[in-house]
Coordinates of C-alpha atoms in Angstrom, one line a residue:
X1 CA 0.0 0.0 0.0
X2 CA 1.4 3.5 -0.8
X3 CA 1.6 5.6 2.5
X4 CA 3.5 8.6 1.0
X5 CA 4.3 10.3 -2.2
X6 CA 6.3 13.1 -3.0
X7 CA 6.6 15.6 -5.6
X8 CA 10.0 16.8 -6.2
X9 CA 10.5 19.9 -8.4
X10 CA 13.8 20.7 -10.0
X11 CA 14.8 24.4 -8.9
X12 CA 18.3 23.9 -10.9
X13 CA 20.1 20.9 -11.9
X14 CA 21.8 20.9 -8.6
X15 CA 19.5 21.1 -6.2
X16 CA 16.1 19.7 -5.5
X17 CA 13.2 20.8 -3.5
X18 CA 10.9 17.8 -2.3
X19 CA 7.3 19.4 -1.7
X20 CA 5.1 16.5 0.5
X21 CA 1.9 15.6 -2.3
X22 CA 0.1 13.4 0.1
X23 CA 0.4 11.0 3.7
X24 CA -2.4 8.6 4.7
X25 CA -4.1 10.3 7.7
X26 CA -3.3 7.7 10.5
X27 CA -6.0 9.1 13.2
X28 CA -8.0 6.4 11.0
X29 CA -6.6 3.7 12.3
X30 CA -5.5 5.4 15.1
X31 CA -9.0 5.8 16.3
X32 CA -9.6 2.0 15.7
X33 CA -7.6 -0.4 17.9
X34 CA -8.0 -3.5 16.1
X35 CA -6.3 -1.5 13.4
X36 CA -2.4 -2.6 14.5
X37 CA 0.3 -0.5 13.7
X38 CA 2.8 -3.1 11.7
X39 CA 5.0 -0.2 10.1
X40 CA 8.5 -0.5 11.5
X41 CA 9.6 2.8 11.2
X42 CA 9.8 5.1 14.6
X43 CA 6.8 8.0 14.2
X44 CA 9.7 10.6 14.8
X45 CA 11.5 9.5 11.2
X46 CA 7.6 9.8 9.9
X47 CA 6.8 13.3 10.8
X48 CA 5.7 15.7 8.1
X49 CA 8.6 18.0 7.1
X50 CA 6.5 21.0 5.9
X51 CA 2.4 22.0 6.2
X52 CA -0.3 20.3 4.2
X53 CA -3.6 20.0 4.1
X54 CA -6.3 17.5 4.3
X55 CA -8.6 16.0 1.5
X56 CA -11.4 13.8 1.4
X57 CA -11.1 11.1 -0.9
X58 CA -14.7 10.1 -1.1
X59 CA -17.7 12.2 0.8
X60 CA -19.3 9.0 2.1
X61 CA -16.5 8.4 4.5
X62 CA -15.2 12.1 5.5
X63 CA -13.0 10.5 8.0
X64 CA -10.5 8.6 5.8
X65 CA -8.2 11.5 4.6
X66 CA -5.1 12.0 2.9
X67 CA -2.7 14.9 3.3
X68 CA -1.4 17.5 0.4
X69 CA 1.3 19.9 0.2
X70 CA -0.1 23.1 1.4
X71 CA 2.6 24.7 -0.6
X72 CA 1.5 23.1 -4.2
X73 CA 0.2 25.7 -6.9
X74 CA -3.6 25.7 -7.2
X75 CA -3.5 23.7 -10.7
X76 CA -0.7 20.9 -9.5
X77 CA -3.1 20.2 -5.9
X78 CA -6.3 20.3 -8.5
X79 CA -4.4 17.6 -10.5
X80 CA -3.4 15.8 -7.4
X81 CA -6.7 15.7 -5.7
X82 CA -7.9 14.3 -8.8
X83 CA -5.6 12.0 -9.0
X84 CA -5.9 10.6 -5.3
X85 CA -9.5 10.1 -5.7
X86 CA -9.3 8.0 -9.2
X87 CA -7.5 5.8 -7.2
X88 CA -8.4 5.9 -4.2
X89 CA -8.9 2.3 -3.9
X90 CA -5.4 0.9 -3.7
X91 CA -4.8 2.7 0.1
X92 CA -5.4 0.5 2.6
X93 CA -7.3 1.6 6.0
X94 CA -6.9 -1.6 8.0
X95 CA -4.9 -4.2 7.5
X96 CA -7.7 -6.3 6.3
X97 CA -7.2 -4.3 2.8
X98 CA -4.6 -5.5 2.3
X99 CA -4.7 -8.8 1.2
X100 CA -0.6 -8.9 0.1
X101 CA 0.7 -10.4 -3.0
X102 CA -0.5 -13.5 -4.9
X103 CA 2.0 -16.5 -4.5
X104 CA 1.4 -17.0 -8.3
X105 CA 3.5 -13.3 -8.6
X106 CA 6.2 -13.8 -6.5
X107 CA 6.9 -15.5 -3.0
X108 CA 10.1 -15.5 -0.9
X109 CA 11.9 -19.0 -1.6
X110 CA 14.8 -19.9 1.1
X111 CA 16.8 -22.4 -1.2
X112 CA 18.4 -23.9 2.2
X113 CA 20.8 -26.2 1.6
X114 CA 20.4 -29.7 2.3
X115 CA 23.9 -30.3 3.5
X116 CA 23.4 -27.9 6.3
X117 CA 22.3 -28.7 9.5
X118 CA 18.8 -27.9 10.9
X119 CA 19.5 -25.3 13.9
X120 CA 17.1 -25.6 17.3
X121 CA 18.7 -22.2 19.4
X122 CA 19.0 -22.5 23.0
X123 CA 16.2 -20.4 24.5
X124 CA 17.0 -17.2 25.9
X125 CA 15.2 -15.7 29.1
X126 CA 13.7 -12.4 29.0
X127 CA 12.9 -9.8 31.9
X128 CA 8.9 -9.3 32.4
X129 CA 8.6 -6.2 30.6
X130 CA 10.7 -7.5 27.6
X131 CA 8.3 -10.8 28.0
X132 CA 5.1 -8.4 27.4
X133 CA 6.2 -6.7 24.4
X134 CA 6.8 -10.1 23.0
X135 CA 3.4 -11.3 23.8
X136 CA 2.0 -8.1 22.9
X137 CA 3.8 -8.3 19.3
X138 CA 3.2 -11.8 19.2
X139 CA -0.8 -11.1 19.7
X140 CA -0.6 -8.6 16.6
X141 CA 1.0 -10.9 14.0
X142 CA -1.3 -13.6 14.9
X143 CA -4.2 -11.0 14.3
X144 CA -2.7 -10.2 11.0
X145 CA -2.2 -13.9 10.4
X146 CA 1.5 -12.8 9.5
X147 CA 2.7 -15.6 11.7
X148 CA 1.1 -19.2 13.2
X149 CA 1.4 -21.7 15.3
X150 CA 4.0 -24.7 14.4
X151 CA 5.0 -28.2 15.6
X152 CA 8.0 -29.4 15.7
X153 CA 10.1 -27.6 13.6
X154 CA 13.6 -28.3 12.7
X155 CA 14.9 -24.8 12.7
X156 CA 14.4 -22.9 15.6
X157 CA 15.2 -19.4 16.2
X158 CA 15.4 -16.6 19.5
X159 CA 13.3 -13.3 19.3
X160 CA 15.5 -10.1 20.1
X161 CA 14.2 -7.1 21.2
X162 CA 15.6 -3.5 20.3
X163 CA 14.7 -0.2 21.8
X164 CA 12.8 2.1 19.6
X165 CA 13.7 6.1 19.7
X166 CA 10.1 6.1 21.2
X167 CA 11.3 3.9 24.2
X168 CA 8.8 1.3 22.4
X169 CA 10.2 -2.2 21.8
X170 CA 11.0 -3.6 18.4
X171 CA 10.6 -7.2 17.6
X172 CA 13.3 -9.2 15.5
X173 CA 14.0 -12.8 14.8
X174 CA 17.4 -13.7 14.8
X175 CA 17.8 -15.8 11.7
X176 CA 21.5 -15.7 11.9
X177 CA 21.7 -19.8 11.8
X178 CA 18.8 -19.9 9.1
X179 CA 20.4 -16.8 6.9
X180 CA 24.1 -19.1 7.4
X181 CA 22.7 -22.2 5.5
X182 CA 20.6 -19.9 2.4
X183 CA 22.6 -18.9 -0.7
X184 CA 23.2 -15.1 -1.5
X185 CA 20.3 -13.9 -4.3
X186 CA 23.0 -11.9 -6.7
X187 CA 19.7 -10.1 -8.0
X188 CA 20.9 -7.1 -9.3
X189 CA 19.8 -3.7 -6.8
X190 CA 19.5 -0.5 -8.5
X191 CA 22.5 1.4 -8.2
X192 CA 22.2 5.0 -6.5
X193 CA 24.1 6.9 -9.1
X194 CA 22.0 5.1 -12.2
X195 CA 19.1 6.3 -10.5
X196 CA 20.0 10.3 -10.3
X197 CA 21.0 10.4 -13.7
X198 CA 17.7 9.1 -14.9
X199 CA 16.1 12.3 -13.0
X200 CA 18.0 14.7 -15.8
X201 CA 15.6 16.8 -17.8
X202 CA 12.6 15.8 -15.9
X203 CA 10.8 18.6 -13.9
X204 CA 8.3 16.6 -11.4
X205 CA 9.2 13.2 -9.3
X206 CA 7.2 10.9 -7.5
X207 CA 7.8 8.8 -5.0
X208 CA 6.0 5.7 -3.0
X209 CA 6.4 4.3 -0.2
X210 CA 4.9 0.8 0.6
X211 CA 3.4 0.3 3.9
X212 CA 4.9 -3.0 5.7
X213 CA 6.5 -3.7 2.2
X214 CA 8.3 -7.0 3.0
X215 CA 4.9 -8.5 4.8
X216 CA 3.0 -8.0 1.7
X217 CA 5.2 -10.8 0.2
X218 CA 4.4 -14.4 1.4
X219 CA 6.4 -17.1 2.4
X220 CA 7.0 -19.9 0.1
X221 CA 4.7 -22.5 2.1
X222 CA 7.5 -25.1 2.5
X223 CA 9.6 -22.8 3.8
X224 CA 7.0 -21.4 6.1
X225 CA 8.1 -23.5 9.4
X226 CA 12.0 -22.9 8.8
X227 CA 11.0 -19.4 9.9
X228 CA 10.1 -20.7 13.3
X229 CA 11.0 -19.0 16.2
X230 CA 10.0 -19.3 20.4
X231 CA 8.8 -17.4 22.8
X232 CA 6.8 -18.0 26.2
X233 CA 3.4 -18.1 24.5
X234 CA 4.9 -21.2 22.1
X235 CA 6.3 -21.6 18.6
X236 CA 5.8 -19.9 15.4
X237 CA 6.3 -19.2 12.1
X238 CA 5.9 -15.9 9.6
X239 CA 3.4 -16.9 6.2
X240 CA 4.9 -13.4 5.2
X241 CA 8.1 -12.5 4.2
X242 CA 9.6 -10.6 7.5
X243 CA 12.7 -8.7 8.4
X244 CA 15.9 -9.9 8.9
X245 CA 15.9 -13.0 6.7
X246 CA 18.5 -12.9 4.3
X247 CA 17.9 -12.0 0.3
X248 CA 14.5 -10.3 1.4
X249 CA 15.6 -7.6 -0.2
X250 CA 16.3 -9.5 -3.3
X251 CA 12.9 -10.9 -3.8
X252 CA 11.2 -7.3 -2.8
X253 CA 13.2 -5.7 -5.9
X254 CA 12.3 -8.5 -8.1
X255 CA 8.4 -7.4 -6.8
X256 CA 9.3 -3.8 -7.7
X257 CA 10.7 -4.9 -11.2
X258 CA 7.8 -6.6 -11.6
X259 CA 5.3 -3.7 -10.9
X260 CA 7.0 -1.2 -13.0
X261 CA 7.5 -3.6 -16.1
X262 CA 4.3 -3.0 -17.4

């Protein structure tokens, strides 16, 4: 789901001025609490940089807004608005809109090799208030159905928590074992410098950014349970591709490739 765009007007050919075009107005789900927040980004590194304004994308439900550059000209936020409410269909309010990626498009495939050795991690011990942000977390995936419950699994992995800027605790998997027996992906990333050169001559940019982008890609079901990992409340695995597990970035590009191909 696209959560922000930008519009990024030239001013010379050596510097660039990003205006903010639009941010899904989270009081939405805000105001909802089976809405869960999955986005792994701190709000600090999400605050808007410069003032917009609010637009309705369809009268019959005033509250699910977007936001606008308050500095646009009149034409390009007439164009934008427009724009926005052709499509407003692909942003997702809840998580229940967003159904993720057909497995028939692309999935995340391990390719573990067989010669390695299944790896059960010893289970660490956390403090109670480390122990409630698991459950907590563990309660919101299982909501999402981005994880479930698993029986004996051959690969076993710890949780690790990491302190957020917003004194909130993150949730990770540590896949080191796992990411030790899986081949590297050499899928090509775009290179940085490739990418600003393509910008020359063009006056207006636009940018996306995908909300929860790796957990819209789902496991490759055999390779669901080698995701495993453990915590007080019992074992699971991730049906969505998650953080942390080596060549995920690989096999999101490919989805990107894929998108703008056609």
């Amino acid at each position: 789901m696209a959560r922000r765009a930008n519009l990024s007007i030239f001013k010379d050919k050596a510097r660039m001025e990003t205006l903010s075009i639009f941010e899904v107005d989270r009081e939405v789900q805000e105001d909802n609490p089976e809405n869960f927040e999955l986005d792994p980004r701190d709000k600090t590194s999400r605050e808007k940089e410069e003032p917009t304004e609010s637009v309705v994308l369809d009268e019959a439900e005033p509250d699910k807004t977007v936001n606008i550059g308050a500095r646009l000209t009149e034409q390009v936020k007439k164009d934008v608005t427009s724009l926005l409410k052709e499509y407003k269909g692909i942003f997702a309010w809840c998580h229940e809109d967003m159904p993720g990626i057909d497995r028939s498009v692309i999935s995340h495939n391990l390719a573990v090799n067989e010669k390695c050795k299944p790896v059960v991690q010893k289970r660490r011990s956390f403090n109670p208030e480390r122990s409630a942000a698991i459950r907590e977390e563990v309660s919101k995936l299982l909501a999402t159905r981005s994880i479930r419950e698993v029986k004996y699994p051959e690969w076993v992995a710890n949780v690790v928590l990491v302190k957020k800027k917003n004194n909130q605790w993150r949730m990770c998997v540590d896949f080191t074992d796992l990411n030790k027996a899986c081949p590297k992906d050499s899928f090509s990333l775009p290179r940085i410098d490739q990418l600003v050169d393509a910008t020359a001559g063009h006056e207006t940019l636009s940018f996306m950014d995908a909300y929860s982008r790796y957990n819209q890609i789902k496991m490759h079901k055999p390779d669901e349970e080698k995701t495993a990992f453990t915590t007080d409340q019992g074992l699971y695995c991730y049906t969505v591709m998650p953080f942390g597990l080596k060549n995920a970035g690989a096999t999101y590009q490919r989805l990107v490739n894929k998108m703008f191909a056609r």
